[in-house]
Amino acid sequence: EDSAEPNSSRSPETPQDSHRSPRNQSQIRQLVKEFALAAIQGVNVTRVDVFTGERRNAVYKIDKPLRNFSVSETFENVGERESKFVVAVLREVISTKDETRVLKLFTRIAEEISVEAARESGGAVSSSSEETLQRLWGNFNNLTEEERQRTVLLELNLPENHRPYTSNKFSADDVGEGGGAPDLGSLAAATQEKQVPAAAERVFLLLENEKEARERTVTCLKILKVYAIATGNQTKDKAKGADGSPKVADEAENA
């Protein structure tokens, strides 16, 4: 089932904004095909929490229509958490070598966190947006140069206070005595005790296994975002080419 739809007031990024953008339809189709074949099966990555700096093993996937994207994270000794969203809600898709855009993103997130904290505390803000920005930027700077070359930064355009989780999965060890229900509080403790703001949870900093994979992921997600927005109100038949594959190249070419 699809998650929240995007804010239509946002102008979609064009694939031409990405580094090494494909220049013709055949290149676009081949690049998206390679990305889709890997992502449909699931790609192992590491998610770095931009607010706490914590690292978790994760797997991202995309469905066959290339519309729904998901990230499943593993919390050690607790279980898994899955976040699922339609590609069209991607607000930012950034290659982290573009530090100017990274800084702008973190500045906006820090301001949103400050507003969120003020609302929840009735106006008493525990930390300024400048302090929060230093925290976010500090966690980013903890990445090695080699890791930055493998990093994809995603931000979701979702309503305030909305967290993108869709499900929690627990291992047999989490089931109570006598086969009872899992300890739901354990996962809550792992995530909420650190008081990670909703605005920070809408940012996904993912470490790919290779630099080349990062370039492909950034380029293809930008293309698929344009495609998803362009075909959002069309039927499945209209959104497919003669061979049954999505007309991603056509939409990207015209974006």
XYZ file of N, CA and C in Angstrom:
765
model
N 0.844 -1.186 0.000
C 0.000 0.000 0.000
C 0.876 1.231 0.000
N 0.550 2.216 -0.785
C 1.364 3.408 -0.894
C 1.287 4.220 0.380
N 2.375 4.918 0.665
C 2.403 5.811 1.816
C 1.990 7.190 1.382
N 2.285 8.187 2.215
C 1.815 9.542 1.967
C 2.252 10.036 0.595
N 1.397 10.791 -0.048
C 1.694 11.347 -1.349
C 2.500 12.634 -1.189
N 3.227 13.047 -2.230
C 4.086 14.216 -2.113
C 3.310 15.514 -2.100
N 3.983 16.564 -1.627
C 3.453 17.907 -1.690
C 3.631 18.393 -3.111
N 2.538 18.603 -3.813
C 2.612 18.935 -5.237
C 3.232 20.295 -5.496
N 3.380 21.117 -4.427
C 3.955 22.441 -4.613
C 5.463 22.377 -4.816
N 6.069 21.230 -4.522
C 7.504 21.086 -4.688
C 7.825 20.874 -6.165
N 8.827 21.569 -6.654
C 9.244 21.379 -8.036
C 10.161 20.179 -8.113
N 9.855 19.208 -8.964
C 10.700 18.008 -9.049
C 12.069 18.340 -9.602
N 13.100 17.655 -9.073
C 14.423 17.796 -9.630
C 14.464 17.077 -10.968
N 15.254 17.577 -11.865
C 15.409 16.899 -13.141
C 16.633 16.017 -13.072
N 16.650 14.935 -13.823
C 17.814 14.043 -13.809
C 19.078 14.735 -14.291
N 18.939 15.864 -15.010
C 20.109 16.573 -15.484
C 20.897 17.187 -14.341
N 20.259 17.275 -13.127
C 20.963 17.821 -11.983
C 22.017 16.880 -11.455
N 21.942 15.606 -11.770
C 22.854 14.619 -11.201
C 24.177 14.587 -11.949
N 25.189 14.053 -11.263
C 26.511 13.925 -11.861
C 26.480 12.799 -12.888
N 27.123 13.034 -14.019
C 27.185 12.025 -15.087
C 25.789 11.598 -15.530
N 24.910 12.523 -15.740
C 23.553 12.198 -16.149
C 23.543 11.560 -17.538
N 22.764 10.477 -17.734
C 22.668 9.852 -19.060
C 22.149 10.840 -20.091
N 22.642 10.736 -21.330
C 22.303 11.732 -22.337
C 21.279 11.244 -23.354
N 20.960 9.963 -23.381
C 19.973 9.508 -24.343
C 19.127 8.406 -23.726
N 18.061 8.086 -24.407
C 17.084 7.146 -23.862
C 17.666 5.759 -23.644
N 18.503 5.283 -24.546
C 19.050 3.935 -24.390
C 19.934 3.851 -23.149
N 20.712 4.891 -22.885
C 21.554 4.904 -21.691
C 20.704 4.958 -20.433
N 19.641 5.761 -20.466
C 18.751 5.871 -19.321
C 18.105 4.527 -19.027
N 17.579 3.894 -20.069
C 16.908 2.601 -19.891
C 17.872 1.558 -19.309
N 19.094 1.524 -19.811
C 20.055 0.546 -19.339
C 20.440 0.810 -17.885
N 20.630 2.071 -17.535
C 21.007 2.425 -16.170
C 19.896 2.070 -15.192
N 18.650 2.427 -15.562
C 17.518 2.118 -14.693
C 17.311 0.612 -14.594
N 17.524 -0.103 -15.696
C 17.384 -1.557 -15.676
C 18.372 -2.183 -14.696
N 19.621 -1.721 -14.739
C 20.645 -2.253 -13.828
C 20.280 -1.951 -12.376
N 19.828 -0.732 -12.140
C 19.442 -0.354 -10.780
C 18.256 -1.183 -10.310
N 17.240 -1.322 -11.178
C 16.027 -2.043 -10.804
C 16.309 -3.514 -10.515
N 17.128 -4.147 -11.350
C 17.439 -5.563 -11.141
C 18.062 -5.793 -9.772
N 18.919 -4.880 -9.364
C 19.561 -5.015 -8.051
C 18.594 -4.662 -6.931
N 17.872 -3.535 -7.085
C 17.025 -3.038 -5.998
C 15.798 -3.912 -5.758
N 15.258 -4.526 -6.787
C 14.100 -5.414 -6.606
C 14.489 -6.600 -5.720
N 15.710 -7.077 -5.885
C 16.200 -8.188 -5.059
C 16.574 -7.723 -3.658
N 16.975 -6.478 -3.535
C 17.387 -5.932 -2.243
C 18.872 -5.636 -2.232
N 19.244 -4.446 -1.806
C 20.640 -4.013 -1.779
C 21.059 -3.778 -0.330
N 22.115 -4.449 0.086
C 22.630 -4.280 1.443
C 23.413 -2.981 1.562
N 23.060 -2.173 2.544
C 23.723 -0.904 2.793
C 23.849 -0.711 4.304
N 24.422 0.401 4.694
C 24.453 0.807 6.098
C 23.713 2.133 6.222
N 22.766 2.219 7.171
C 22.120 3.493 7.415
C 22.797 4.168 8.604
N 23.177 5.424 8.414
C 23.758 6.221 9.488
C 22.691 7.200 9.960
N 22.344 7.139 11.236
C 21.358 8.059 11.804
C 21.991 9.443 11.875
N 21.428 10.405 11.148
C 22.048 11.729 11.081
C 21.982 12.468 12.412
N 21.060 12.050 13.301
C 20.893 12.739 14.579
C 21.765 12.137 15.674
N 21.866 10.811 15.709
C 22.633 10.150 16.766
C 24.005 9.671 16.302
N 24.186 9.509 14.991
C 25.425 8.962 14.470
C 25.470 7.445 14.486
N 24.423 6.817 15.009
C 24.385 5.350 15.085
C 24.325 4.738 13.695
N 25.012 3.595 13.549
C 25.026 2.880 12.278
C 24.255 1.578 12.412
N 23.435 1.284 11.390
C 22.642 0.055 11.413
C 22.710 -0.620 10.046
N 22.794 -1.956 10.052
C 22.706 -2.704 8.799
C 21.308 -2.508 8.215
N 21.234 -2.331 6.912
C 19.946 -2.070 6.274
C 19.916 -2.677 4.877
N 18.704 -2.816 4.356
C 18.482 -3.288 2.988
C 17.448 -2.385 2.350
N 17.768 -1.840 1.176
C 16.737 -1.072 0.480
C 16.232 -1.867 -0.711
N 14.945 -1.667 -1.010
C 14.301 -2.363 -2.118
C 13.378 -1.412 -2.861
N 13.080 -1.772 -4.092
C 12.060 -1.067 -4.861
C 11.156 -2.122 -5.482
N 9.865 -1.821 -5.624
C 8.958 -2.817 -6.187
C 9.071 -2.834 -7.718
N 8.451 -3.828 -8.345
C 8.596 -4.005 -9.789
C 8.051 -2.836 -10.611
N 6.968 -2.166 -10.170
C 6.529 -0.979 -10.924
C 7.452 0.222 -10.751
N 8.490 0.075 -9.927
C 9.462 1.140 -9.659
C 8.798 2.357 -9.031
N 7.853 2.091 -8.134
C 7.097 3.176 -7.499
C 7.348 3.261 -5.995
N 7.361 2.104 -5.324
C 7.509 2.080 -3.868
C 8.918 1.678 -3.463
N 9.518 2.482 -2.602
C 10.879 2.262 -2.116
C 10.804 1.958 -0.625
N 11.611 1.015 -0.162
C 11.590 0.668 1.255
C 13.003 0.499 1.785
N 13.159 0.780 3.075
C 14.430 0.585 3.764
C 14.139 -0.203 5.035
N 14.729 -1.392 5.160
C 14.573 -2.215 6.358
C 15.868 -2.167 7.150
N 15.761 -1.762 8.410
C 16.941 -1.619 9.270
C 16.934 -2.680 10.360
N 18.109 -3.126 10.739
C 18.242 -4.118 11.796
C 18.781 -3.466 13.063
N 18.008 -3.573 14.155
C 18.442 -3.093 15.458
C 18.990 -4.290 16.225
N 20.261 -4.232 16.583
C 20.922 -5.364 17.224
C 20.188 -5.801 18.482
N 19.919 -7.107 18.572
C 19.257 -7.726 19.728
C 17.812 -7.262 19.921
N 17.250 -6.620 18.917
C 15.867 -6.127 19.037
C 14.997 -6.632 17.898
N 15.332 -6.285 16.667
C 14.512 -6.683 15.532
C 14.727 -5.756 14.360
N 13.736 -5.672 13.490
C 13.837 -4.858 12.289
C 12.727 -3.813 12.239
N 13.035 -2.736 11.539
C 12.038 -1.694 11.298
C 12.067 -1.367 9.815
N 10.885 -1.277 9.219
C 10.803 -0.978 7.789
C 10.154 0.381 7.557
N 10.763 1.149 6.676
C 10.189 2.411 6.216
C 9.865 2.250 4.739
N 8.656 2.636 4.339
C 8.233 2.482 2.953
C 7.574 3.770 2.485
N 7.913 4.180 1.265
C 7.352 5.419 0.738
C 7.352 5.372 -0.786
N 6.469 6.154 -1.382
C 6.472 6.248 -2.845
C 7.643 7.134 -3.261
N 8.267 6.801 -4.377
C 9.445 7.529 -4.837
C 9.134 9.013 -5.033
N 7.898 9.316 -5.364
C 7.529 10.707 -5.631
C 7.648 11.609 -4.414
N 7.721 11.056 -3.192
C 7.833 11.914 -2.006
C 9.281 12.266 -1.690
N 10.215 11.831 -2.516
C 11.601 12.217 -2.305
C 11.756 13.723 -2.543
N 12.143 14.412 -1.517
C 12.348 15.856 -1.631
C 13.768 16.166 -2.091
N 14.722 15.387 -1.582
C 16.123 15.555 -1.954
C 16.745 14.185 -2.234
N 17.567 14.141 -3.277
C 18.413 12.982 -3.564
C 19.790 13.563 -3.832
N 20.698 13.370 -2.874
C 21.968 14.091 -2.918
C 23.153 13.142 -2.912
N 24.100 13.430 -3.776
C 25.414 12.812 -3.699
C 26.213 13.651 -2.716
N 26.719 13.040 -1.656
C 27.283 13.824 -0.558
C 28.582 14.539 -0.896
N 29.094 14.350 -2.101
C 30.257 15.151 -2.494
C 29.842 16.601 -2.729
N 28.530 16.825 -2.877
C 28.002 18.182 -3.018
C 27.725 18.733 -1.614
N 28.776 19.181 -0.942
C 28.645 19.579 0.450
C 27.782 20.825 0.635
N 27.690 21.668 -0.385
C 26.842 22.856 -0.285
C 25.379 22.453 -0.114
N 24.932 21.476 -0.905
C 23.542 21.004 -0.782
C 23.329 20.247 0.517
N 24.351 19.492 0.947
C 24.247 18.774 2.222
C 24.064 19.765 3.358
N 24.849 20.840 3.357
C 24.756 21.844 4.415
C 23.395 22.537 4.398
N 22.878 22.833 3.209
C 21.553 23.460 3.112
C 20.480 22.524 3.661
N 20.604 21.232 3.354
C 19.640 20.257 3.856
C 19.691 20.192 5.373
N 20.881 20.069 5.946
C 21.011 19.976 7.391
C 20.555 21.257 8.086
N 20.779 22.402 7.446
C 20.321 23.676 8.022
C 18.803 23.702 8.109
N 18.139 23.261 7.056
C 16.675 23.227 7.064
C 16.151 22.220 8.079
N 16.790 21.044 8.135
C 16.371 20.021 9.094
C 16.558 20.523 10.522
N 17.660 21.203 10.798
C 17.921 21.731 12.139
C 16.844 22.736 12.543
N 16.429 23.563 11.585
C 15.367 24.537 11.876
C 14.042 23.831 12.151
N 13.742 22.782 11.375
C 12.504 22.032 11.583
C 12.522 21.321 12.941
N 13.685 20.794 13.327
C 13.812 20.134 14.626
C 13.584 21.136 15.754
N 14.099 22.352 15.593
C 13.930 23.385 16.605
C 12.466 23.757 16.773
N 11.762 23.889 15.651
C 10.330 24.206 15.696
C 9.555 23.065 16.329
N 9.914 21.840 15.960
C 9.263 20.650 16.508
C 9.443 20.586 18.027
N 10.666 20.871 18.504
C 10.957 20.832 19.936
C 10.175 21.910 20.680
N 10.076 23.087 20.080
C 9.338 24.178 20.712
C 7.864 23.845 20.826
N 7.315 23.221 19.801
C 5.903 22.867 19.823
C 5.613 21.826 20.909
N 6.498 20.829 21.007
C 6.279 19.754 21.971
C 6.521 20.188 23.410
N 7.363 21.209 23.588
C 7.681 21.660 24.946
C 6.903 22.895 25.354
N 5.973 23.310 24.500
C 5.187 24.487 24.825
C 5.956 25.779 24.715
N 6.979 25.783 23.888
C 7.735 27.007 23.649
C 9.110 27.015 24.277
N 9.387 26.072 25.150
C 10.695 26.010 25.806
C 11.633 25.134 24.986
N 12.490 25.736 24.190
C 13.389 24.997 23.314
C 14.655 24.635 24.077
N 15.007 23.351 24.069
C 16.174 22.888 24.826
C 17.483 23.184 24.104
N 17.452 23.295 22.800
C 18.671 23.598 22.044
C 18.308 24.420 20.820
N 19.225 25.248 20.383
C 18.986 26.110 19.234
C 19.204 25.349 17.941
N 18.723 25.927 16.842
C 18.927 25.286 15.544
C 20.411 25.246 15.203
N 21.183 26.239 15.702
C 22.623 26.243 15.450
C 23.296 25.050 16.129
N 22.885 24.748 17.364
C 23.451 23.601 18.067
C 23.079 22.288 17.380
N 21.829 22.225 16.923
C 21.389 21.021 16.224
C 22.134 20.852 14.913
N 22.357 21.962 14.202
C 23.102 21.902 12.946
C 24.520 21.390 13.197
N 25.150 21.851 14.271
C 26.491 21.384 14.602
C 26.484 19.875 14.860
N 25.427 19.407 15.487
C 25.311 17.972 15.768
C 25.174 17.177 14.472
N 24.275 17.614 13.583
C 24.077 16.923 12.308
C 25.352 16.950 11.473
N 25.967 18.122 11.391
C 27.171 18.285 10.576
C 28.330 17.496 11.170
N 28.375 17.417 12.501
C 29.418 16.641 13.154
C 29.304 15.157 12.837
N 28.068 14.628 12.856
C 27.868 13.221 12.511
C 28.225 12.957 11.052
N 27.928 13.913 10.188
C 28.292 13.774 8.777
C 29.815 13.780 8.620
N 30.484 14.659 9.345
C 31.940 14.758 9.245
C 32.659 13.549 9.831
N 31.938 12.727 10.608
C 32.541 11.505 11.139
C 32.723 10.439 10.059
N 32.078 10.647 8.909
C 32.291 9.737 7.789
C 33.700 9.920 7.244
N 34.343 8.823 6.897
C 35.658 8.930 6.277
C 35.498 9.420 4.842
N 36.594 9.859 4.252
C 36.541 10.315 2.866
C 36.075 9.195 1.946
N 36.540 7.983 2.212
C 36.133 6.840 1.395
C 34.647 6.562 1.543
N 34.112 6.700 2.756
C 32.681 6.473 2.985
C 31.836 7.529 2.293
N 32.309 8.751 2.275
C 31.553 9.820 1.607
C 31.390 9.533 0.122
N 32.335 8.847 -0.450
C 32.249 8.513 -1.868
C 31.217 7.432 -2.138
N 30.706 6.811 -1.076
C 29.699 5.753 -1.219
C 28.347 6.160 -0.624
N 28.198 7.429 -0.259
C 27.028 7.860 0.500
C 25.935 8.475 -0.372
N 24.696 8.040 -0.121
C 23.497 8.620 -0.736
C 22.683 9.265 0.389
N 22.251 10.483 0.185
C 21.463 11.198 1.182
C 20.074 11.471 0.619
N 19.042 10.929 1.283
C 17.661 11.097 0.852
C 16.873 11.848 1.918
N 15.979 12.719 1.472
C 15.045 13.373 2.400
C 13.639 13.189 1.859
N 12.700 12.842 2.746
C 11.312 12.649 2.350
C 10.502 13.910 2.604
N 9.640 14.236 1.654
C 8.750 15.384 1.777
C 7.421 14.900 2.354
N 7.367 14.793 3.679
C 6.192 14.283 4.382
C 5.677 15.322 5.368
N 4.436 15.168 5.833
C 3.873 16.134 6.796
C 4.700 16.223 8.071
N 4.585 17.362 8.761
C 5.299 17.550 10.018
C 4.950 16.442 11.009
N 5.946 16.029 11.763
C 5.804 14.994 12.802
C 5.503 13.610 12.246
N 5.524 13.466 10.914
C 5.261 12.151 10.326
C 6.550 11.350 10.251
N 6.523 10.132 10.810
C 7.660 9.221 10.720
C 7.316 8.137 9.701
N 8.255 7.784 8.833
C 7.930 6.914 7.695
C 7.858 5.426 7.990
N 7.856 5.003 9.260
C 7.830 3.577 9.554
C 6.484 2.976 9.155
N 6.552 1.780 8.598
C 5.311 1.091 8.235
C 5.145 -0.217 8.988
N 6.246 -0.783 9.488
C 6.122 -2.040 10.216
C 7.347 -2.296 11.067
N 7.150 -3.110 12.111
C 8.242 -3.598 12.942
C 8.237 -5.114 12.855
N 9.402 -5.720 12.704
C 9.511 -7.171 12.625
C 10.431 -7.637 13.751
N 10.015 -8.711 14.449
C 10.792 -9.172 15.578
C 11.234 -10.607 15.363
N 12.402 -10.940 15.896
C 12.909 -12.300 15.800
C 12.270 -13.153 16.882
N 12.550 -14.461 16.832
C 11.973 -15.377 17.814
C 12.407 -15.003 19.226
N 13.583 -14.423 19.367
C 14.087 -14.037 20.679
C 13.258 -12.938 21.321
N 12.488 -12.222 20.497
C 11.694 -11.115 21.019
C 10.308 -11.559 21.466
N 9.969 -12.830 21.198
C 8.654 -13.328 21.580
C 8.647 -13.658 23.064
N 7.570 -13.265 23.739
C 7.494 -13.473 25.178
C 7.415 -14.938 25.547
N 7.544 -15.212 26.829
C 7.482 -16.587 27.316
C 6.152 -17.220 26.943
N 6.196 -18.514 26.568
C 4.984 -19.217 26.202
C 4.455 -18.823 24.845
N 5.320 -18.181 24.004
C 4.887 -17.814 22.655
C 4.021 -16.575 22.631
N 4.147 -15.740 23.667
C 3.338 -14.529 23.726
C 3.791 -13.487 22.723
N 3.200 -12.315 22.835
C 3.504 -11.225 21.903
C 4.924 -10.712 22.125
N 5.553 -10.188 21.075
C 6.892 -9.640 21.222
C 6.885 -8.416 22.120
N 8.058 -8.102 22.649
C 8.195 -6.939 23.511
C 8.246 -5.685 22.649
N 7.083 -5.098 22.411
C 7.019 -3.914 21.560
C 7.799 -2.759 22.158
N 7.929 -2.759 23.477
C 8.652 -1.675 24.128
C 10.130 -1.692 23.826
N 10.681 -2.874 23.480
C 12.118 -2.960 23.237
C 12.540 -2.147 22.022
N 11.755 -2.227 20.941
C 12.089 -1.453 19.759
C 11.848 0.024 20.015
N 10.783 0.339 20.744
C 10.520 1.733 21.068
C 11.678 2.317 21.868
N 12.204 1.508 22.783
C 13.318 1.972 23.603
C 14.549 2.220 22.745
N 14.742 1.339 21.756
C 15.933 1.459 20.905
C 15.887 2.707 20.040
N 14.692 3.173 19.736
C 14.572 4.303 18.812
C 14.169 5.603 19.498
N 13.282 5.539 20.470
C 12.734 6.760 21.038
C 13.480 7.246 22.270
N 14.212 6.349 22.949
C 14.957 6.783 24.124
C 15.960 7.857 23.746
N 16.466 7.753 22.531
C 17.442 8.732 22.069
C 16.745 9.993 21.550
N 15.419 9.973 21.593
C 14.627 11.149 21.238
C 15.016 11.705 19.869
N 15.009 10.830 18.887
C 15.309 11.265 17.526
C 14.094 12.007 16.971
N 14.229 13.272 16.605
C 13.093 14.047 16.092
C 12.570 13.480 14.781
N 11.285 13.701 14.531
C 10.668 13.190 13.302
C 11.359 13.746 12.069
N 11.752 15.021 12.113
C 12.407 15.630 10.946
C 13.700 14.908 10.602
N 14.440 14.451 11.612
C 15.691 13.723 11.366
C 15.418 12.326 10.852
N 14.296 11.713 11.280
C 13.957 10.364 10.828
C 13.549 10.354 9.362
N 13.188 11.496 8.820
C 12.810 11.568 7.411
C 14.023 11.726 6.491
N 15.213 11.694 7.072
C 16.452 11.778 6.300
C 17.150 10.419 6.356
N 17.491 9.890 5.193
C 18.171 8.592 5.099
C 19.580 8.805 4.554
N 20.577 8.561 5.405
C 21.962 8.593 4.954
C 22.397 7.141 4.799
N 22.560 6.722 3.551
C 22.837 5.317 3.232
C 24.236 5.166 2.646
N 24.987 4.207 3.179
C 26.313 3.896 2.658
C 26.208 2.707 1.708
N 26.424 2.965 0.416
C 26.472 1.883 -0.562
C 27.791 1.123 -0.400
N 27.896 -0.033 -1.037
C 29.113 -0.826 -0.936
C 30.208 -0.341 -1.867
N 29.816 0.359 -2.944
C 30.791 0.846 -3.912
C 30.440 2.257 -4.362
N 31.455 3.008 -4.756
C 31.252 4.376 -5.242
C 30.364 4.380 -6.490
N 30.620 3.417 -7.390
C 29.836 3.368 -8.627
C 28.360 3.126 -8.347
N 28.068 2.330 -7.335
C 26.678 2.071 -6.969
C 26.008 3.350 -6.476
N 26.755 4.197 -5.764
C 26.201 5.472 -5.298
C 25.782 6.353 -6.466
N 26.647 6.442 -7.479
C 26.337 7.280 -8.637
C 25.083 6.783 -9.343
N 24.969 5.471 -9.485
C 23.808 4.885 -10.171
C 22.537 5.119 -9.364
N 22.615 4.926 -8.051
C 21.436 5.098 -7.197
C 20.935 6.531 -7.229
N 21.832 7.488 -7.096
C 21.445 8.902 -7.106
C 20.788 9.266 -8.426
N 21.422 8.887 -9.529
C 20.887 9.220 -10.848
C 19.517 8.577 -11.072
N 19.395 7.279 -10.749
C 18.146 6.568 -11.025
C 17.004 7.027 -10.133
N 17.263 7.326 -8.882
C 16.184 7.797 -8.015
C 15.668 9.161 -8.471
N 16.550 10.008 -8.979
C 16.093 11.293 -9.523
C 15.216 11.067 -10.752
N 15.654 10.153 -11.620
C 14.868 9.838 -12.818
C 13.510 9.246 -12.439
N 13.519 8.292 -11.507
C 12.278 7.634 -11.108
C 11.337 8.581 -10.385
N 11.878 9.563 -9.690
C 11.033 10.567 -9.045
C 10.286 11.377 -10.104
N 11.007 11.834 -11.131
C 10.374 12.584 -12.226
C 9.308 11.728 -12.899
N 9.654 10.471 -13.153
C 8.709 9.547 -13.789
C 7.466 9.343 -12.934
N 7.668 9.143 -11.628
C 6.542 8.883 -10.722
C 5.599 10.072 -10.651
N 6.150 11.266 -10.612
C 5.313 12.467 -10.567
C 4.576 12.657 -11.884
N 5.297 12.434 -13.008
C 4.703 12.654 -14.334
C 3.580 11.674 -14.625
N 3.677 10.465 -14.088
C 2.685 9.437 -14.394
C 1.723 9.189 -13.242
N 1.779 10.033 -12.239
C 0.979 9.805 -11.039
C -0.511 9.695 -11.294
N -1.019 10.408 -12.283
C -2.455 10.396 -12.548
C -2.827 9.588 -13.786
N -1.877 8.826 -14.291
C -2.142 8.025 -15.486
C -2.466 6.587 -15.104
N -3.074 5.889 -16.001
C -3.370 4.469 -15.774
C -2.114 3.664 -16.001
N -2.124 2.420 -15.552
C -0.962 1.566 -15.738
C -0.657 1.350 -17.213
N -1.697 1.254 -18.033
C -1.470 1.043 -19.466
C -0.761 2.235 -20.092
N -1.187 3.430 -19.718
C -0.571 4.613 -20.274
C 0.843 4.800 -19.762
N 1.132 4.268 -18.598
C 2.450 4.445 -17.990
C 3.446 3.413 -18.468
N 3.026 2.522 -19.380
C 3.930 1.488 -19.870
C 4.133 1.612 -21.373
N 5.321 1.185 -21.785
C 5.634 1.186 -23.191
C 5.106 -0.058 -23.861
N 5.444 -0.225 -25.129
C 4.952 -1.373 -25.884
C 5.474 -2.691 -25.333
N 6.698 -2.640 -24.709
C 7.274 -3.872 -24.173
C 6.837 -4.133 -22.742
N 5.946 -3.279 -22.194
C 5.455 -3.481 -20.848
C 6.319 -2.852 -19.780
N 7.448 -2.252 -20.176
C 8.325 -1.621 -19.187
C 7.945 -0.156 -19.023
N 8.219 0.422 -17.838
C 7.878 1.822 -17.622
C 8.579 2.725 -18.618
N 7.892 3.779 -19.064
C 8.472 4.699 -20.028
C 9.336 5.730 -19.309
N 10.275 5.241 -18.532
C 11.102 6.131 -17.732
C 11.940 7.038 -18.597
N 12.514 6.496 -19.641
C 13.398 7.307 -20.485
C 12.646 8.465 -21.117
N 11.417 8.203 -21.591
C 10.633 9.259 -22.223
C 10.348 10.382 -21.248
N 9.926 10.022 -20.015
C 9.590 11.038 -19.029
C 10.819 11.834 -18.627
N 11.958 11.144 -18.441
C 13.183 11.819 -18.040
C 13.665 12.754 -19.141
N 13.524 12.316 -20.394
C 13.961 13.117 -21.528
C 13.173 14.418 -21.612
N 11.892 14.356 -21.249
C 11.015 15.510 -21.376
C 10.957 16.354 -20.115
N 11.629 15.914 -19.066
C 11.550 16.636 -17.777
C 12.273 17.975 -17.854
